[in-house]
Amino acid sequence: MSLAEPTPSTAERPSTTGSADRGTAPARRTRPFALLGSELALVFRRRRTWAMLGALAAVPILIAVAVRLTTGADSGGPAFLGDITNNGLFVAFTALTVSIPLFLPLTVGVVAGDTVAGEASHGTLRYLLVAPTGRVRFILVKTAGAIAFCLAATLLVVLVGAAIGAVLFRIGPVTLLSGTQVDGWSYAARALLLALYVTLSMLGLVAIGLFASTLTNVPVGAMAATVVLAGVSQVLDQLPQLDWLHPYLFSHLWLGFGDLLRDPISFDSFGSNALLQLGYLVVFGALAYGRFASKDILS
């Protein structure tokens, strides 16, 4: 008997690859949905997320209470604050208008800036990619989670605004910007369109935050950079000397939802905003993937 016995040839060995692949194929097909569900659970289970949603919900409540307490006084505030006293449904519109410049970008910047950097800082990034989870799928799932937060945040502001407005003020037909009156249900449908418009407006900021999150392992740095860029974009949009740049700023059409409050509804601003935000999503999404594809997940 020789010391080195011949090992079975490849043809003689029992094939286990085919059975393994057959057993894991269904799991791999369903994995993208499982990964998305895990990401959504991660985003909405965090105390930080609920704290930010609570702060956003407080915006329409504070507006409604402040207007209610000052009813009858000559406050000299904006005209749309006076409209709230005539119809409580205006609380939702007012809260969205107030939240867009600061509160929504702040919360979206926190969520988007934490997408990749948060996983890297906690040391879970390498395990997610070894699962195996492709880097393209990882980026797409993280983007979807941030967009889901945007939608939840805007819907929360609208729903809380309508609820507190109905409690503190009378509800009746709503006069649109075109001067036409619509009933409460018609206005509710338009309010949902407003929420979708605002969610769409945040897509560019989500993409920028995602890219910033791939540049560092420190989530706070990515969050701060995203929020600061949101402020810079709005400041640049107010400078008349840079009017040539305004149409390309991701914040340029954030408040351009007036067409949704006319009769008949015009979707011109909705379409223009969609093209602008999708452009940012494609460009900065590609940059995020390019940076993430070369990222050393073991460092």
Tab-separated table of C-alpha atoms in Angstrom, residues 23-248:
chain	number	residue	atom	x	y	z
A	23	GLY	CA	-31.648	24.611	-2.288
A	24	THR	CA	-30.444	28.199	-2.051
A	25	ALA	CA	-31.900	29.538	-5.277
A	26	PRO	CA	-35.316	30.438	-3.802
A	27	ALA	CA	-33.641	32.070	-0.822
A	28	ARG	CA	-31.433	34.149	-3.093
A	29	ARG	CA	-34.420	35.234	-5.155
A	30	THR	CA	-36.270	36.450	-2.073
A	31	ARG	CA	-33.201	37.940	-0.409
A	32	PRO	CA	-33.584	41.461	-1.910
A	33	PHE	CA	-37.012	41.771	-0.293
A	34	ALA	CA	-35.737	40.336	2.972
A	35	LEU	CA	-32.839	42.786	2.932
A	36	LEU	CA	-35.206	45.682	2.210
A	37	GLY	CA	-37.477	44.625	5.050
A	38	SER	CA	-34.493	44.423	7.364
A	39	GLU	CA	-33.388	47.905	6.338
A	40	LEU	CA	-36.854	49.389	6.891
A	41	ALA	CA	-37.018	47.722	10.300
A	42	LEU	CA	-33.575	49.107	11.135
A	43	VAL	CA	-34.573	52.651	10.141
A	44	PHE	CA	-37.935	52.724	11.914
A	45	ARG	CA	-36.901	50.848	15.062
A	46	ARG	CA	-34.317	53.402	16.039
A	47	ARG	CA	-35.155	55.799	18.826
A	48	ARG	CA	-33.461	58.548	16.843
A	49	THR	CA	-35.923	58.029	13.983
A	50	TRP	CA	-38.916	58.226	16.302
A	51	ALA	CA	-37.461	61.317	17.968
A	52	MET	CA	-37.107	63.047	14.591
A	53	LEU	CA	-40.607	62.006	13.535
A	54	GLY	CA	-41.912	63.306	16.845
A	55	ALA	CA	-40.195	66.637	16.265
A	56	LEU	CA	-41.735	66.882	12.789
A	57	ALA	CA	-45.175	66.017	14.183
A	58	ALA	CA	-44.760	68.826	16.709
A	59	VAL	CA	-44.451	71.420	13.919
A	60	PRO	CA	-48.135	71.436	12.864
A	61	ILE	CA	-49.228	71.133	16.483
A	62	LEU	CA	-47.211	74.169	17.542
A	63	ILE	CA	-48.443	76.169	14.541
A	64	ALA	CA	-52.081	75.325	15.228
A	65	VAL	CA	-51.840	76.052	18.953
A	66	ALA	CA	-50.007	79.341	18.358
A	67	VAL	CA	-52.630	80.509	15.848
A	68	ARG	CA	-55.441	79.390	18.144
A	69	LEU	CA	-54.036	81.321	21.094
A	70	THR	CA	-53.532	84.479	19.046
A	71	THR	CA	-56.886	84.382	17.228
A	72	GLY	CA	-58.386	87.849	17.202
A	73	ALA	CA	-55.064	89.538	17.899
A	74	ASP	CA	-53.343	91.691	15.313
A	75	SER	CA	-50.271	89.514	15.005
A	76	GLY	CA	-49.172	90.857	11.627
A	77	GLY	CA	-48.026	87.415	10.484
A	78	PRO	CA	-48.148	85.890	7.008
A	79	ALA	CA	-51.522	85.721	5.292
A	80	PHE	CA	-51.641	81.924	5.191
A	81	LEU	CA	-51.558	81.823	8.985
A	82	GLY	CA	-54.819	83.748	8.987
A	83	ASP	CA	-56.293	81.212	6.574
A	84	ILE	CA	-55.910	78.565	9.266
A	85	THR	CA	-58.549	80.273	11.402
A	86	ASN	CA	-60.995	80.040	8.513
A	87	ASN	CA	-60.228	76.406	7.737
A	88	GLY	CA	-58.218	73.984	9.848
A	89	LEU	CA	-57.142	72.018	6.782
A	90	PHE	CA	-54.636	74.767	6.033
A	91	VAL	CA	-52.573	73.604	9.013
A	92	ALA	CA	-51.175	70.710	6.957
A	93	PHE	CA	-50.191	72.985	4.067
A	94	THR	CA	-48.655	75.545	6.411
A	95	ALA	CA	-46.704	72.887	8.330
A	96	LEU	CA	-45.254	71.478	5.111
A	97	THR	CA	-44.265	74.976	3.950
A	98	VAL	CA	-42.537	75.667	7.262
A	99	SER	CA	-40.818	72.255	7.427
A	100	ILE	CA	-39.327	72.168	3.933
A	101	PRO	CA	-36.528	74.755	4.336
A	102	LEU	CA	-35.063	73.434	7.619
A	103	PHE	CA	-36.728	70.607	9.517
A	104	LEU	CA	-37.169	68.083	6.705
A	105	PRO	CA	-33.646	68.580	5.252
A	106	LEU	CA	-32.227	68.223	8.758
A	107	THR	CA	-33.918	64.894	9.435
A	108	VAL	CA	-33.357	63.553	5.910
A	109	GLY	CA	-29.685	64.532	6.133
A	110	VAL	CA	-29.330	62.546	9.356
A	111	VAL	CA	-30.908	59.422	7.857
A	112	ALA	CA	-29.102	59.636	4.502
A	113	GLY	CA	-25.740	60.432	6.063
A	114	ASP	CA	-25.984	57.355	8.271
A	115	THR	CA	-26.740	54.868	5.459
A	116	VAL	CA	-23.232	53.544	4.764
A	117	ALA	CA	-21.098	55.317	7.362
A	118	GLY	CA	-23.312	54.015	10.148
A	119	GLU	CA	-22.765	50.405	9.102
A	120	ALA	CA	-19.027	51.023	8.758
A	121	SER	CA	-18.744	52.638	12.182
A	122	HIS	CA	-20.557	49.732	13.848
A	123	GLY	CA	-18.451	47.145	12.023
A	124	THR	CA	-21.453	45.497	10.377
A	125	LEU	CA	-20.644	46.521	6.817
A	126	ARG	CA	-18.287	43.621	6.136
A	127	TYR	CA	-20.801	41.072	7.398
A	128	LEU	CA	-23.568	42.470	5.220
A	129	LEU	CA	-21.413	42.189	2.114
A	130	VAL	CA	-20.165	38.706	2.980
A	131	ALA	CA	-23.778	37.463	3.354
A	132	PRO	CA	-23.507	37.636	0.240
A	133	THR	CA	-25.040	40.993	-0.564
A	134	GLY	CA	-23.875	42.699	-3.733
A	135	ARG	CA	-22.716	46.257	-3.423
A	136	VAL	CA	-25.240	47.467	-5.998
A	137	ARG	CA	-28.054	45.822	-4.039
A	138	PHE	CA	-26.709	47.277	-0.818
A	139	ILE	CA	-26.721	50.822	-2.245
A	140	LEU	CA	-30.229	50.397	-3.664
A	141	VAL	CA	-31.615	49.072	-0.380
A	142	LYS	CA	-30.034	51.890	1.626
A	143	THR	CA	-31.454	54.440	-0.809
A	144	ALA	CA	-34.909	52.869	-0.569
A	145	GLY	CA	-34.763	53.000	3.232
A	146	ALA	CA	-33.934	56.722	3.208
A	147	ILE	CA	-36.718	57.433	0.695
A	148	ALA	CA	-39.176	55.489	2.867
A	149	PHE	CA	-38.272	57.781	5.769
A	150	CYS	CA	-38.902	60.851	3.570
A	151	LEU	CA	-42.351	59.566	2.656
A	152	ALA	CA	-43.208	58.691	6.259
A	153	ALA	CA	-42.040	62.106	7.479
A	154	THR	CA	-44.059	64.128	4.970
A	155	LEU	CA	-47.185	62.012	5.415
A	156	LEU	CA	-46.877	62.413	9.182
A	157	VAL	CA	-46.750	66.197	8.897
A	158	VAL	CA	-49.809	66.217	6.626
A	159	LEU	CA	-51.864	63.815	8.753
A	160	VAL	CA	-51.020	65.459	12.071
A	161	GLY	CA	-51.679	68.883	10.549
A	162	ALA	CA	-55.112	67.817	9.297
A	163	ALA	CA	-55.964	66.190	12.627
A	164	ILE	CA	-54.959	69.104	14.848
A	165	GLY	CA	-56.593	71.540	12.427
A	166	ALA	CA	-59.876	69.632	12.665
A	167	VAL	CA	-59.694	69.673	16.461
A	168	LEU	CA	-58.907	73.362	16.945
A	169	PHE	CA	-60.612	75.002	13.962
A	170	ARG	CA	-63.636	74.552	11.789
A	171	ILE	CA	-63.454	72.476	8.632
A	172	GLY	CA	-65.162	73.522	5.413
A	173	PRO	CA	-64.683	74.099	1.692
A	174	VAL	CA	-61.135	75.153	0.804
A	175	THR	CA	-60.389	78.072	-1.490
A	176	LEU	CA	-57.528	77.163	-3.830
A	177	LEU	CA	-54.930	79.511	-5.280
A	178	SER	CA	-57.022	79.814	-8.446
A	179	GLY	CA	-59.979	81.060	-6.397
A	180	THR	CA	-62.027	77.871	-6.818
A	181	GLN	CA	-63.530	76.201	-3.774
A	182	VAL	CA	-63.249	72.424	-3.266
A	183	ASP	CA	-64.622	70.203	-0.532
A	184	GLY	CA	-62.544	68.687	2.226
A	185	TRP	CA	-62.078	65.313	0.509
A	186	SER	CA	-60.790	66.924	-2.678
A	187	TYR	CA	-58.358	68.963	-0.656
A	188	ALA	CA	-57.257	65.821	1.207
A	189	ALA	CA	-56.318	64.245	-2.132
A	190	ARG	CA	-54.341	67.357	-3.020
A	191	ALA	CA	-52.636	67.227	0.382
A	192	LEU	CA	-51.459	63.695	-0.389
A	193	LEU	CA	-50.090	64.969	-3.700
A	194	LEU	CA	-48.279	67.684	-1.757
A	195	ALA	CA	-46.712	64.993	0.451
A	196	LEU	CA	-45.577	63.090	-2.642
A	197	TYR	CA	-44.168	66.289	-4.125
A	198	VAL	CA	-42.176	67.029	-0.971
A	199	THR	CA	-40.942	63.429	-0.813
A	200	LEU	CA	-39.815	63.728	-4.414
A	201	SER	CA	-38.064	66.993	-3.553
A	202	MET	CA	-35.895	65.191	-0.997
A	203	LEU	CA	-34.525	62.607	-3.472
A	204	GLY	CA	-31.597	64.804	-4.492
A	205	LEU	CA	-30.663	65.363	-0.868
A	206	VAL	CA	-30.909	61.614	-0.190
A	207	ALA	CA	-28.487	60.907	-3.052
A	208	ILE	CA	-26.049	63.556	-1.820
A	209	GLY	CA	-26.217	62.169	1.711
A	210	LEU	CA	-25.650	58.645	0.428
A	211	PHE	CA	-22.547	59.765	-1.466
A	212	ALA	CA	-21.243	61.663	1.558
A	213	SER	CA	-21.824	58.549	3.665
A	214	THR	CA	-19.502	56.507	1.432
A	215	LEU	CA	-16.663	58.997	1.931
A	216	THR	CA	-16.255	58.454	5.657
A	217	ASN	CA	-16.713	55.972	8.471
A	218	VAL	CA	-17.952	58.729	10.786
A	219	PRO	CA	-21.741	59.131	10.402
A	220	VAL	CA	-21.818	62.545	12.079
A	221	GLY	CA	-19.487	63.944	9.433
A	222	ALA	CA	-21.671	62.703	6.581
A	223	MET	CA	-24.821	63.984	8.306
A	224	ALA	CA	-23.325	67.426	8.888
A	225	ALA	CA	-22.050	67.697	5.318
A	226	THR	CA	-25.464	66.782	3.911
A	227	VAL	CA	-27.347	69.272	6.079
A	228	VAL	CA	-24.846	72.042	5.351
A	229	LEU	CA	-25.128	71.454	1.600
A	230	ALA	CA	-28.910	71.725	1.882
A	231	GLY	CA	-28.489	75.121	3.517
A	232	VAL	CA	-25.882	76.266	0.997
A	233	SER	CA	-28.128	75.305	-1.906
A	234	GLN	CA	-30.988	77.368	-0.494
A	235	VAL	CA	-28.730	80.362	0.113
A	236	LEU	CA	-27.386	80.223	-3.445
A	237	ASP	CA	-30.932	79.999	-4.718
A	238	GLN	CA	-31.663	83.405	-3.148
A	239	LEU	CA	-28.788	85.243	-4.840
A	240	PRO	CA	-29.972	87.038	-7.995
A	241	GLN	CA	-26.381	87.167	-9.294
A	242	LEU	CA	-26.513	83.372	-9.661
A	243	ASP	CA	-29.828	83.135	-11.475
A	244	TRP	CA	-28.137	81.015	-14.177
A	245	LEU	CA	-27.372	78.416	-11.516
A	246	HIS	CA	-30.785	78.328	-9.850
A	247	PRO	CA	-32.475	75.796	-12.176
A	248	TYR	CA	-29.712	73.271	-11.382
